[in-house]
Coordinates of C-alpha atoms and ligand atoms in Angstrom, one line a residue:
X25 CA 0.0 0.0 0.0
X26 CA 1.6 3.7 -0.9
X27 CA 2.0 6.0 1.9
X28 CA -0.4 8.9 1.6
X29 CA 1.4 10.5 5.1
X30 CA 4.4 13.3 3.6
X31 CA 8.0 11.6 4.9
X32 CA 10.1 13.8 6.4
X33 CA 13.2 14.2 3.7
X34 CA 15.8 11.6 4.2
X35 CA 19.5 12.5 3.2
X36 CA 22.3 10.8 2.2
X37 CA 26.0 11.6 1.8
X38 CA 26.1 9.8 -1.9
X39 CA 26.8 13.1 -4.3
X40 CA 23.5 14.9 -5.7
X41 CA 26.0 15.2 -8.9
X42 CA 27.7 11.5 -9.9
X43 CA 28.8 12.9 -12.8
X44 CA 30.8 16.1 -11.3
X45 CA 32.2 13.3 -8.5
X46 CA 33.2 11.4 -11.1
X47 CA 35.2 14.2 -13.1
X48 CA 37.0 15.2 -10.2
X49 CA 37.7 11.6 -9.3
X50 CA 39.6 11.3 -12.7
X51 CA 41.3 14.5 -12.2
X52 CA 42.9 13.2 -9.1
X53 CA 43.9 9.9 -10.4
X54 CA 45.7 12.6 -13.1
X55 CA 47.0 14.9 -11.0
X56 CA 48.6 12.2 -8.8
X57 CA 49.5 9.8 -11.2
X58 CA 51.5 13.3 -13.0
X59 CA 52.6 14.5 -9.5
X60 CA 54.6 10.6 -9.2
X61 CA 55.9 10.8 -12.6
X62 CA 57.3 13.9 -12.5
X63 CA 58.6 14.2 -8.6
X64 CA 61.8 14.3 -9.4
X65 CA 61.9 17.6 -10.7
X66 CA 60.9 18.9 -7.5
X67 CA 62.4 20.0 -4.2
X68 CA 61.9 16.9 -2.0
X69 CA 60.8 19.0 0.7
X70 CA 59.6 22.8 2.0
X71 CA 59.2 24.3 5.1
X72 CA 55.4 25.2 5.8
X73 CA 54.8 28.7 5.8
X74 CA 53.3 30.9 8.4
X75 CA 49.8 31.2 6.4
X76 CA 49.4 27.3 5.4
X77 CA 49.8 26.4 9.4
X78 CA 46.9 29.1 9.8
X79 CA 44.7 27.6 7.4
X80 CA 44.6 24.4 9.5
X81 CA 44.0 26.3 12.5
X82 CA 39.8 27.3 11.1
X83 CA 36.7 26.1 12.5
X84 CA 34.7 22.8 12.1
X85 CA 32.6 23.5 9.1
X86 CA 29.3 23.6 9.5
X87 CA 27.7 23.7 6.0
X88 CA 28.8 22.3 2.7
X89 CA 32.0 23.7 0.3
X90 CA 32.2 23.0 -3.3
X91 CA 33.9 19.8 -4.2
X92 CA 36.4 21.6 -6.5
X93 CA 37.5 24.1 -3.8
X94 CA 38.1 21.5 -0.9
X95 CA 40.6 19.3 -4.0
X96 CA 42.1 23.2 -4.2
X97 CA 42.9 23.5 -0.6
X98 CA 44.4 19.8 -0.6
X99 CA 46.4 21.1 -3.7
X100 CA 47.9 24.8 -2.1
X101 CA 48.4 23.5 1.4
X102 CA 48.3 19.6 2.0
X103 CA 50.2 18.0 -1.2
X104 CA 53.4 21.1 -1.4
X105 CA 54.0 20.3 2.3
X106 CA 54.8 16.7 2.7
X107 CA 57.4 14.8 4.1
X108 CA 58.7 14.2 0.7
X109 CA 59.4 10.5 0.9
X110 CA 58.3 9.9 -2.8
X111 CA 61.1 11.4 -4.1
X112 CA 64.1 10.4 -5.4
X113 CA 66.3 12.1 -3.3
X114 CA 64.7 11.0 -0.2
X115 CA 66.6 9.0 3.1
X116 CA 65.5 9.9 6.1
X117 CA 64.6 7.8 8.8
X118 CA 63.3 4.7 7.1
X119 CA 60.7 5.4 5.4
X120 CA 59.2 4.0 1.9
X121 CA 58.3 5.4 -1.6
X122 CA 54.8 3.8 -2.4
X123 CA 54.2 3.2 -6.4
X124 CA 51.3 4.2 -8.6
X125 CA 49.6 1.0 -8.5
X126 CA 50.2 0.9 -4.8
X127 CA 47.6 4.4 -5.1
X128 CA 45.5 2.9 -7.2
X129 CA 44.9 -0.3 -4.8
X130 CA 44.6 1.7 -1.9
X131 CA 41.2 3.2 -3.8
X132 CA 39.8 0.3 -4.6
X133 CA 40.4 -1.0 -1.2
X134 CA 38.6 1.9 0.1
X135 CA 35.9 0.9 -2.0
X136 CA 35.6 -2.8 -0.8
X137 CA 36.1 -1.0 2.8
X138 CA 36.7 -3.9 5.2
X139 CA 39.1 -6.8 5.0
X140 CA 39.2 -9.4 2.9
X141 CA 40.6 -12.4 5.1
X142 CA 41.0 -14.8 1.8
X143 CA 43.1 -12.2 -0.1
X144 CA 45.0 -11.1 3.3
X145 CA 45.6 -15.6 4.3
X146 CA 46.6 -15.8 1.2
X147 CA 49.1 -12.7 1.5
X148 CA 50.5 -13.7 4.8
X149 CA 50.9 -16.9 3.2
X150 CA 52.9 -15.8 0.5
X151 CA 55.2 -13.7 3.4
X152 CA 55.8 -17.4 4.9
X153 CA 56.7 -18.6 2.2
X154 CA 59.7 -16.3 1.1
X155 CA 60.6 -15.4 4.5
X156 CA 61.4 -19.2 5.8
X157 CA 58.2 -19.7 7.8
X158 CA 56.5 -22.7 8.2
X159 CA 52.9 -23.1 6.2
X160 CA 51.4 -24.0 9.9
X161 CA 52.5 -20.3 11.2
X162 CA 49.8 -18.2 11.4
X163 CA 49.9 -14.0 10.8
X164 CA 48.6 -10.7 10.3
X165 CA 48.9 -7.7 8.5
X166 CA 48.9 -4.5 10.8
X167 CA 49.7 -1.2 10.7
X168 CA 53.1 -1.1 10.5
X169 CA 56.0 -2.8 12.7
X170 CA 55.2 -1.2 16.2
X171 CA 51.8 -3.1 16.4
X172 CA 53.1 -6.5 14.6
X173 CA 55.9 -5.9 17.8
X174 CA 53.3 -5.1 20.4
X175 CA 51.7 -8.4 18.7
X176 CA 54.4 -10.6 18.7
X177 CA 55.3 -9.5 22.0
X178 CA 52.1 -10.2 23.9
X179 CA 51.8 -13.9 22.7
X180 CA 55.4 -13.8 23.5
X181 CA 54.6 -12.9 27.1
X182 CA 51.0 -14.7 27.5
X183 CA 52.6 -18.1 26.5
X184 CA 55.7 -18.5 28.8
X185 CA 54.1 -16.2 31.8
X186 CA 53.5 -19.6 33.2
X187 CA 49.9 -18.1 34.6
X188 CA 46.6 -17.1 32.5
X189 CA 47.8 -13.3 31.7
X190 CA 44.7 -12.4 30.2
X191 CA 42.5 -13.2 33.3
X192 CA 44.7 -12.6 36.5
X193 CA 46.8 -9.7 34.5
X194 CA 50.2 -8.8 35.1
X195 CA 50.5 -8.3 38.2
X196 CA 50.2 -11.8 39.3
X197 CA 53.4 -12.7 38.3
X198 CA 55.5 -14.4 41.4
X199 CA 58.8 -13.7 39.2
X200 CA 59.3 -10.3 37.5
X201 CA 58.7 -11.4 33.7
X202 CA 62.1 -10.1 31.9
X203 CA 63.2 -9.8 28.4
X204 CA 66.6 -8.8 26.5
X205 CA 67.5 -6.6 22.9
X206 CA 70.6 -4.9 22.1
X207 CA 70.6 -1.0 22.9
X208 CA 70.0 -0.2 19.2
X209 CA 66.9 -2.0 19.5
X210 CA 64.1 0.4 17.9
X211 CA 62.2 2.4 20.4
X212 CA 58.3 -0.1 19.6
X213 CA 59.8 -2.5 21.6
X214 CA 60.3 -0.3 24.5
X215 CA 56.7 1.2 23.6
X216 CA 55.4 -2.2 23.4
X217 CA 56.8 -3.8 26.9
X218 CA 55.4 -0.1 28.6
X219 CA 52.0 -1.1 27.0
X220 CA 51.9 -4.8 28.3
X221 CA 52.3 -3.9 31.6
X222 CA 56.0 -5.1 32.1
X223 CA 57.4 -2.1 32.8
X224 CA 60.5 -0.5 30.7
X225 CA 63.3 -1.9 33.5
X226 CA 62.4 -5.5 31.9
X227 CA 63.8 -4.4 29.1
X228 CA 67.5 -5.1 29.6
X229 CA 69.6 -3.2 27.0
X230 CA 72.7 -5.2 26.5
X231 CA 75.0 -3.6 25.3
X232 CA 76.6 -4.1 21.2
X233 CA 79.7 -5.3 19.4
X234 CA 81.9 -3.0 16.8
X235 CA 79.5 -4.1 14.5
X236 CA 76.3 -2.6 16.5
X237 CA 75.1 -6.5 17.0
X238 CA 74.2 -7.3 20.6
X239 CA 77.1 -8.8 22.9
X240 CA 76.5 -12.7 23.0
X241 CA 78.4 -13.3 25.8
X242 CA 76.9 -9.9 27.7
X243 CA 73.5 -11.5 26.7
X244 CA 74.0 -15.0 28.7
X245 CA 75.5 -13.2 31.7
X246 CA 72.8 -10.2 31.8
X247 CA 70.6 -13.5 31.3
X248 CA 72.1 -15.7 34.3
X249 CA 72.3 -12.8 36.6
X250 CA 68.4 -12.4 36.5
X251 CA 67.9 -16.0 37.3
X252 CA 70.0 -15.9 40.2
X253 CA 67.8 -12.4 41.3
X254 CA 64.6 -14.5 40.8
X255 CA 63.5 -12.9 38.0
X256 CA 61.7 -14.9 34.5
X257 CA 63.7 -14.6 31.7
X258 CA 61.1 -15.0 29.2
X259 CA 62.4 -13.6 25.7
X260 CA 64.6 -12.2 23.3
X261 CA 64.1 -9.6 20.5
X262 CA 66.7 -9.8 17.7
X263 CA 67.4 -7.1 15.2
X264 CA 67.4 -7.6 11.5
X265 CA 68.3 -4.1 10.6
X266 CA 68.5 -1.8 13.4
X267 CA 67.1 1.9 12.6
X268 CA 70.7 4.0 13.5
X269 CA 73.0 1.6 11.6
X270 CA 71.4 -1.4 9.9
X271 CA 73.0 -3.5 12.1
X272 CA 71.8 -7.1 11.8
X273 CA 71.7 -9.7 15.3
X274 CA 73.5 -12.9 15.3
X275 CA 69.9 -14.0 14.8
X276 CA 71.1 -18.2 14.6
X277 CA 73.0 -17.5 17.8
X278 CA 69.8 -15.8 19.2
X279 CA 67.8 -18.6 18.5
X280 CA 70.4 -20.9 20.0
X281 CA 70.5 -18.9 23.1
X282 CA 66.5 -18.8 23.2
X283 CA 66.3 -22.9 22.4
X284 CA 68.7 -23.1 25.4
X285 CA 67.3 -20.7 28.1
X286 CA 63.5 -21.9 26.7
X287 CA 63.0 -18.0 26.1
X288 CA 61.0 -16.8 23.0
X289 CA 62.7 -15.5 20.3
X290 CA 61.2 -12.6 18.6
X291 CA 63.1 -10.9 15.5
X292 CA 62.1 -7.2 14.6
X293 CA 62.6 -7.1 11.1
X294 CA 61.0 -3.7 10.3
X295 CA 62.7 -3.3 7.0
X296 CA 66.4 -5.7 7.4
X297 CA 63.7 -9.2 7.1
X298 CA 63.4 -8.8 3.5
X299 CA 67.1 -8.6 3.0
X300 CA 66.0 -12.5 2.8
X301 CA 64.8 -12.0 -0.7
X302 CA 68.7 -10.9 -1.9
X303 CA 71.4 -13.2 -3.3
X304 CA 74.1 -10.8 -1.5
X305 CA 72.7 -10.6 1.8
X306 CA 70.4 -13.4 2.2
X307 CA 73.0 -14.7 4.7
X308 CA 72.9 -12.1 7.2
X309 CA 69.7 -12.8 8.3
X310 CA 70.1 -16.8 8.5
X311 CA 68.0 -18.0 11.7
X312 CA 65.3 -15.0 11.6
X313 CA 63.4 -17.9 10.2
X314 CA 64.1 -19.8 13.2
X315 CA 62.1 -16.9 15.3
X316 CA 58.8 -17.6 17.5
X317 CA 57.5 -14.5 16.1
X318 CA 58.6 -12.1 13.7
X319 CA 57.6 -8.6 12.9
X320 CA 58.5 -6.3 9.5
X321 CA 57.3 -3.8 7.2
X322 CA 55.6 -3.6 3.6
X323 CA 55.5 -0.1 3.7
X324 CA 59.5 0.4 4.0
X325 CA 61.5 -1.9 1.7
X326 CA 58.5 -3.6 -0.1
X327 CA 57.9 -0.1 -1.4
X328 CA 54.4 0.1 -0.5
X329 CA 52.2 3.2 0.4
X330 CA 51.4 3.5 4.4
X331 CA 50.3 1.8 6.4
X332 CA 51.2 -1.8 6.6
X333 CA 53.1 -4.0 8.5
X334 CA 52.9 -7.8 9.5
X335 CA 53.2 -10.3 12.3
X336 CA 54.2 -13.8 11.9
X337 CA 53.8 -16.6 15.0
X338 CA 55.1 -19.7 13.9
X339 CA 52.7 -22.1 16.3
X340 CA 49.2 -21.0 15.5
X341 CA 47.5 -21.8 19.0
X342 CA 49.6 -19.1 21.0
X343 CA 48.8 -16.8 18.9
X344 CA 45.0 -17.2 18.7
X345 CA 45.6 -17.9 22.5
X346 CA 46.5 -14.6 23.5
X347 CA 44.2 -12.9 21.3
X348 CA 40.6 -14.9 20.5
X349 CA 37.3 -13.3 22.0
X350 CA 34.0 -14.5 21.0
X351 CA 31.1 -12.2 22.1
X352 CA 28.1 -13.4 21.3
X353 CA 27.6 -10.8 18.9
X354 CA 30.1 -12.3 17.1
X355 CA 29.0 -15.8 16.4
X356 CA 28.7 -17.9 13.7
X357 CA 25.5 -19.2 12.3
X358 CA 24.3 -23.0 12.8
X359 CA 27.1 -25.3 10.9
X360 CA 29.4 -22.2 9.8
X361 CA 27.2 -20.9 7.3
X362 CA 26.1 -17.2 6.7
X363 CA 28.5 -14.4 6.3
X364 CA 31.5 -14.6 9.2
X365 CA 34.3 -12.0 10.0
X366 CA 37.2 -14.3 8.6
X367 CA 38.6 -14.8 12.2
X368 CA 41.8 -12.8 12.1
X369 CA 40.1 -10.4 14.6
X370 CA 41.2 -13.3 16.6
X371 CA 45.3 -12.6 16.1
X372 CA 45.2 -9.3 16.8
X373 CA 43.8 -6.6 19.0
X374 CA 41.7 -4.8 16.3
X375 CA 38.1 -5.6 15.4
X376 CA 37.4 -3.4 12.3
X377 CA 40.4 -3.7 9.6
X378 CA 41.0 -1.6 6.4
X379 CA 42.0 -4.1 3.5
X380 CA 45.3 -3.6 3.7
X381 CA 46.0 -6.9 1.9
X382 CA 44.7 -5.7 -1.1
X383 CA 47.5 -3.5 -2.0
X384 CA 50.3 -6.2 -1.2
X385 CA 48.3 -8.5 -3.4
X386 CA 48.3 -6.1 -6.1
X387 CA 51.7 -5.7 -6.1
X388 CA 53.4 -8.7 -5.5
X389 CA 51.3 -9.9 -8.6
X390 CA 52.7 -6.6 -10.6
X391 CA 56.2 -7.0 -9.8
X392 CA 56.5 -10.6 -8.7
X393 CA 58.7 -10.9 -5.7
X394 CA 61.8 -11.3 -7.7
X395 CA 62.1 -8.0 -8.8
X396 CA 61.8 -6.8 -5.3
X397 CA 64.7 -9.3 -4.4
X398 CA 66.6 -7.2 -7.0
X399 CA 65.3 -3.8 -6.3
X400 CA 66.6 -4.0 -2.2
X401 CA 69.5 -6.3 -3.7
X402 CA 69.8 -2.5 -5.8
X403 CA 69.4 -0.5 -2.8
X404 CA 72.3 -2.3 -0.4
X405 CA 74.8 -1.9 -3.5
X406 CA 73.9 1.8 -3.7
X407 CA 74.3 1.8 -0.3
X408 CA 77.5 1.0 -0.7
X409 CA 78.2 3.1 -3.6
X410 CA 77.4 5.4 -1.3
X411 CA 80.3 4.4 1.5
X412 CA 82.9 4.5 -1.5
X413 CA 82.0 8.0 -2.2
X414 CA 82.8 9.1 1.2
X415 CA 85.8 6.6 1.8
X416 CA 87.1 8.6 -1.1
X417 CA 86.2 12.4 0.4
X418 CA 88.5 13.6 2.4
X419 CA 86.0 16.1 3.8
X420 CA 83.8 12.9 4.8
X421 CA 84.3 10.4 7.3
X422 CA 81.8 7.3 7.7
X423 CA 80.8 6.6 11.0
X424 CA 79.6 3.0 11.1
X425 CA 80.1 -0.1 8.9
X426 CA 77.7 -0.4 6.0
X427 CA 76.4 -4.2 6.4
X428 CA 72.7 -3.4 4.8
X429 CA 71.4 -0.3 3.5
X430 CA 71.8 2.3 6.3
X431 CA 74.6 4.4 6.0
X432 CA 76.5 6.9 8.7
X433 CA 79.1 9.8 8.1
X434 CA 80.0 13.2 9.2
X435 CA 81.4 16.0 7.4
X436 CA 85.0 16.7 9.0
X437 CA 87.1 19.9 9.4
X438 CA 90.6 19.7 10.4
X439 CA 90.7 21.7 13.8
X440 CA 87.5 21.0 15.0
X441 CA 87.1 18.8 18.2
X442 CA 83.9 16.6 18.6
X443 CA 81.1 19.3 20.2
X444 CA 82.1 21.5 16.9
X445 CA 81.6 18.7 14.2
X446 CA 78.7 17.9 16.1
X447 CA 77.3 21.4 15.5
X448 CA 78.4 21.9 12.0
X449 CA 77.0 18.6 10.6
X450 CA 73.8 19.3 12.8
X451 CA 73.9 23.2 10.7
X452 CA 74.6 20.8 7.5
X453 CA 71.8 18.9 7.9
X454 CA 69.5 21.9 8.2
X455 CA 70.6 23.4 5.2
X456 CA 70.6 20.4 3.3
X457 CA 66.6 19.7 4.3
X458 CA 65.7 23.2 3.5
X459 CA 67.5 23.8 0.1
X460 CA 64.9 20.5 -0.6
X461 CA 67.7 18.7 -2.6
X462 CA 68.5 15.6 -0.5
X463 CA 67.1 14.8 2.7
X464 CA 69.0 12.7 4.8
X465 CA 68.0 12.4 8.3
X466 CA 70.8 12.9 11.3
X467 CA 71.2 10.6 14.7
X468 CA 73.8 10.5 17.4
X469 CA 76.8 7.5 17.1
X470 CA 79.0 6.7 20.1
X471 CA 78.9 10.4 20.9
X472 CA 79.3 11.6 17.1
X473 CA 76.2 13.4 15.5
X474 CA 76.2 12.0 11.9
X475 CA 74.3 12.1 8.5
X476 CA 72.0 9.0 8.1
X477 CA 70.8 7.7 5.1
X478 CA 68.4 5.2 5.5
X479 CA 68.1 3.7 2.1
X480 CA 64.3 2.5 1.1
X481 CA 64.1 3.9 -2.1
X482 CA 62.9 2.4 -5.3
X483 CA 63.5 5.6 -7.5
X484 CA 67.0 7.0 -6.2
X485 CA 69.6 6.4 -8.8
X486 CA 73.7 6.1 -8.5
X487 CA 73.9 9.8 -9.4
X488 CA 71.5 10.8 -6.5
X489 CA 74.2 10.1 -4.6
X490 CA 76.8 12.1 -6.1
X491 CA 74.6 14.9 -5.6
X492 CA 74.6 13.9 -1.9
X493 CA 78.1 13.9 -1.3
X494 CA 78.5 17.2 -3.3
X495 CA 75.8 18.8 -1.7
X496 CA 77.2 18.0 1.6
X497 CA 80.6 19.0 1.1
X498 CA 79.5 22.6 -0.7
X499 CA 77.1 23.2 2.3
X500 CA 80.2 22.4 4.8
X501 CA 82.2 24.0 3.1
X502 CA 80.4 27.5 3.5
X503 CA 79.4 26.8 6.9
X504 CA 83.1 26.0 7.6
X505 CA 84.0 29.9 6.4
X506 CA 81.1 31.7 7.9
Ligands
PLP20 C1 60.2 1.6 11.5 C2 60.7 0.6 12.5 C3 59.8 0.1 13.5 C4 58.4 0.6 13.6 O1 57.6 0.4 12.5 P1 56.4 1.3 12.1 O2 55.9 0.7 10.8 O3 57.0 2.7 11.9 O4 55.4 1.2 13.2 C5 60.3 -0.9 14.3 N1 61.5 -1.4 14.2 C6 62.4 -0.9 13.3 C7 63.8 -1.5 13.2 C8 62.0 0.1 12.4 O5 62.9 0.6 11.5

C-alpha cells in the first residue's frame, strides 16, 4: 500500500552530482599519477609557511563547500607540504616510496572497505613462504612494525608467563617477567613492553659489538644474573636491521641462546627481514626464520604506500591464544554458514580492519617478488656506492660499517674537536633539508652526531648520490668559512 502520510526528507552523503564526483575523481587519479611521474623535478621537501599552518588552525565547518574548492585546498596546502618520501632524493629515517599501482589499490580498497581475510591468508601466506616460515604459522597484517611488535610481543609474554595473563593480568606474576635486545633495539619495543604492563626496566639493554650486534656473551651473563635475582627470563628480541646503523643480530645464535634458556625469540625485522629476498645478503639474516615471532614492514623496503606492517607466529595456537574473543555478537551461524568476520580479529587486537591486503596483493602480482629481491639487492649496492663515495672524500668520514642499506658519516674539518663537528653537521643537515635537494636524516653515534641515510628507495639512482656527497661538502664548506 503507498503511503499517503508526507515523509520527512531523508539524506544521504552519496553526491546529488555523480557525474561532477566522477570528473574530479579522474582528475585526481591525473594529478597524482602526473605528480609521481614527475617528482623528481621537485624540491623533495619545503618548510610550511606561516599562512598554510593558519589555514589548519579554522573552525569545524558547518555547511557544505564545493567539491572543486576542498581538491584546491588539498592542492595549495596539504600536497606542497609533505614529508617528501616519494622522491628520489629522499633518506631519512626509514621510510618507503609507495608506487602508482600501490595508489590505485589503496582506492579500490577503500571501495571494498573492510578486509578481505581470503586475499589477506593468502598474503600472509605468501610472506611465509619467502621469509622461511612454516605453512602452519599463522599471521597478520597491521599497521606497521610497532603493532606487529606489540603483537608478537604479547603472545610472547602470554605463553611463557606460566599463569593465565589475560584473566589474573600482570601483576600476578611471582617472578618479574624479563626480556633482552641490544641497545640499538628500535624504540616499539620499549613502547610495546610499557604497553603490556611489564614495565620498561624489563627491558634489559645489553649492550653491542663493533658491528652494532648485541654482545653474546653480555647477553647469557645479563641472562644468568636475573635468574639468580629471581627474576623470569622469558624472551629475546633480535634485530634484522637496526634503525641507526642497519646493524643485523647474530639471529642463529639468538635462536640458539633462546632454544637453550626456553625463552621466545622474537626478530624485529621492520625493513632488514626482506634482505632474505637478496642473493648478497640473504646470509645475514640466517636464523630469523628460526624466530617464535617475527615482525616487519611492507611499507618500508617492499615499497608500499602506508600503512602496513605484518606479524608472523610460527605455532598458530599461542597466537590465537592470547588474542581470540568470541562475544556473542560475534557468532557464527548453525554449521558455519552465513557471512562470518574471517577470524583474524582473533590474532590481533583490532576488530574493524582496512583491506590492507589488497595493496600487497596487487603488487606482489605486478612485480613478482623477484624484482623486489633485485630492487633491495639495488638499494644495499647503492648503499654501498654510497660508502665509496665518502671513503674517497677527504672532507667525509663514515661513521659505522655499511652491512645493509643504512649508511653513517659526518662532514670533518681539520681543527675541529667533537662538540664543533657535532654542531656543523647538525647546521649541515639543516641546510641540506631546507635547500629540498637531498634529505638525509641525522642521529647520534657513540657520541658523534652524523648524516643517516636510510636507504628505502625504489627511485634513487647512482647519481642521486653524487649529488649527496657534493651537496654535503659545498654546504660544509660555506658553513666552515662563515
Ligand atoms: C620503523 C621501524 C619500526 C616501527 O615500524 P612502524 O611501521 O613505523 O610502526 C620498528 N623497528 C624498526 C627497526 C624500524 O625501522
Amino acid at each position: 500500500m503507498v503511503q499517503e502520510k508526507a515523509m520527512p526528507s531523508e539524506e544521504t552523503l552519496d553526491p546529488e552530482d555523480w557525474e561532477s564526483m566522477r570528473a574530479l575523481g579522474h582528475r585526481m587519479v591525473d594529478d597524482m599519477l602526473d605528480d609521481m611521474k614527475t617528482i623528481r623535478e621537485r624540491p623533495v621537501w619545503q618548510p610550511t609557511p606561516d599562512q598554510v599552518k593558519a589555514h589548519f588552525k579554522r573552525p569545524v565547518p558547518l555547511d557544505p563547500q564545493p567539491l572543486e574548492e576542498i581538491y584546491e585546498e588539498f592542492l595549495e596546502n596539504v600536497l606542497p607540504y609533505r614529508r617528501g618520501n616519494i622522491h628520489p632524493r629522499f633518506w631519512a629515517w626509514v621510510v618507503g616510496t609507495g608506487t602508482p599501482l600501490g595508489v590505485l589499490a589503496e582506492l579500490l580498497a577503500a571501495s571494498v572497505n573492510s578486509a578481505n581475510s581470503r586475499v589477506e591468508k593468502q598474503v600472509i601466506d605468501w610472506f611465509k613462504e619467502v621469509l622461511g616460515f612454516p605453512a602452519s604459522a599463522s599471521g597478520l597484517l597491521t599497521s606497521g612494525c610497532s603493532a606487529a611488535n606489540l603483537i608478537g610481543l604479547a603472545v610472547a609474554r602470554n605463553t611463557k608467563a606460566g599463569f593465565d595473563v589475560r584473566r589474573e593480568g600482570i601483576q600476578a606474576t611471582p617472578h618479574k617477567m624479563v626480556l633482552y635486545a641490544s641497545q640499538e633495539i628500535h624504540m616499539s619495543i620499549q613502547k610495546a613492553v610499557e604497553l603490556l604492563g611489564l614495565g620498561s626496566d624489563a627491558l634489559r639493554l645489553v649492550p653491542v659489538n663493533d658491528d652494532f650486534q648485541v654482545d653474546l656473551e653480555a647477553l647469557k651473563a645479563t641472562i644468568a644474573q636475573d635468574r639468580q635475582d629471581g627474576h623470569l627470563p622469558f624472551c629475546v628480541v633480535g634485530a634484522a636491521g637496526t634503525t641507526n646503523t642497519g646493524a643485523i643480530d647474530d639471529l642463529s645464535a639468538l635462536a640458539d641462546v633462546c632454544l637453550q634458556e626456553n625463552l621466545w625469540f622474537h626478530v624485529d625485522g621492520a625493513f632488514g627481514a626482506w634482505a632474505a629476498l637478496t642473493p648478497g645478503a640473504r646470509n645475514q639474516v640466517a636464523g630469523m626464520e628460526r624466530a617464535d615471532s617475527l615482525a616487519f614492514d611492507l611499507h618500508k623496503w617492499m615499497y608500499m604506500p602506508k600503512e602496513i606492517g605484518c606479524v608472523l607466529v610460527r605455532r598458530e595456537e599461542e597466537h590465537r591464544k592470547a588474542f581470540s574473543l568470541t562475544p556473542a555478537y560475534l557468532a557464527r551461524g548453525e554449521g558455519g554458514r552465513g557471512m562470518t568476520g574471517g577470524g583474524l580479529r582473533n590474532y590481533g587486537f583490532q576488530l574493524s580492519r582496512g583491506f590492507r591486503a589488497l595493496k600487497a596483493w596487487m603488487s606482489l602480482k605486478e612485480h613478482g617478488i623477484r624484482k623486489y629481491g633485485r630492487l633491495i639487492q639495488q638499494n644495499i649496492d647503492q648503499a654501498r656506492y654510497l660508502a665509496e663515495l665518502i671513503d674517497a672524500a677527504p672532507e667525509l668520514e663514515l661513521a659505522a660499517p655499511v652491512t645493509l642499506n643504512v649508511v653513517c658519516f659526518r662532514y670533518l674539518r681539520p681543527g675541529l674537536g667533537d662538540a664543533a663537528l657535532n654542531a656543523l653537521n647538525k647546521e649541515i643537515l639543516v641546510e641540506l633539508q631546507e635547500q629540498g635537494i637531498v634529505v638525509p636524516s641525522g642521529t647520534t653515534i657513540r657520541g658523534k652526531y652524523v648524516l643517516r641515510v636510510g636507504h628505502t628507495n625504489h627511485r634513487s639512482r647512482r647519481e642521486d648520490f653524487d649529488i649527496l656527497v657534493c651537496e654535503v661538502i659545498r654546504i660544509g664548506k660555506a658553513l666552515s668559512l662563515s
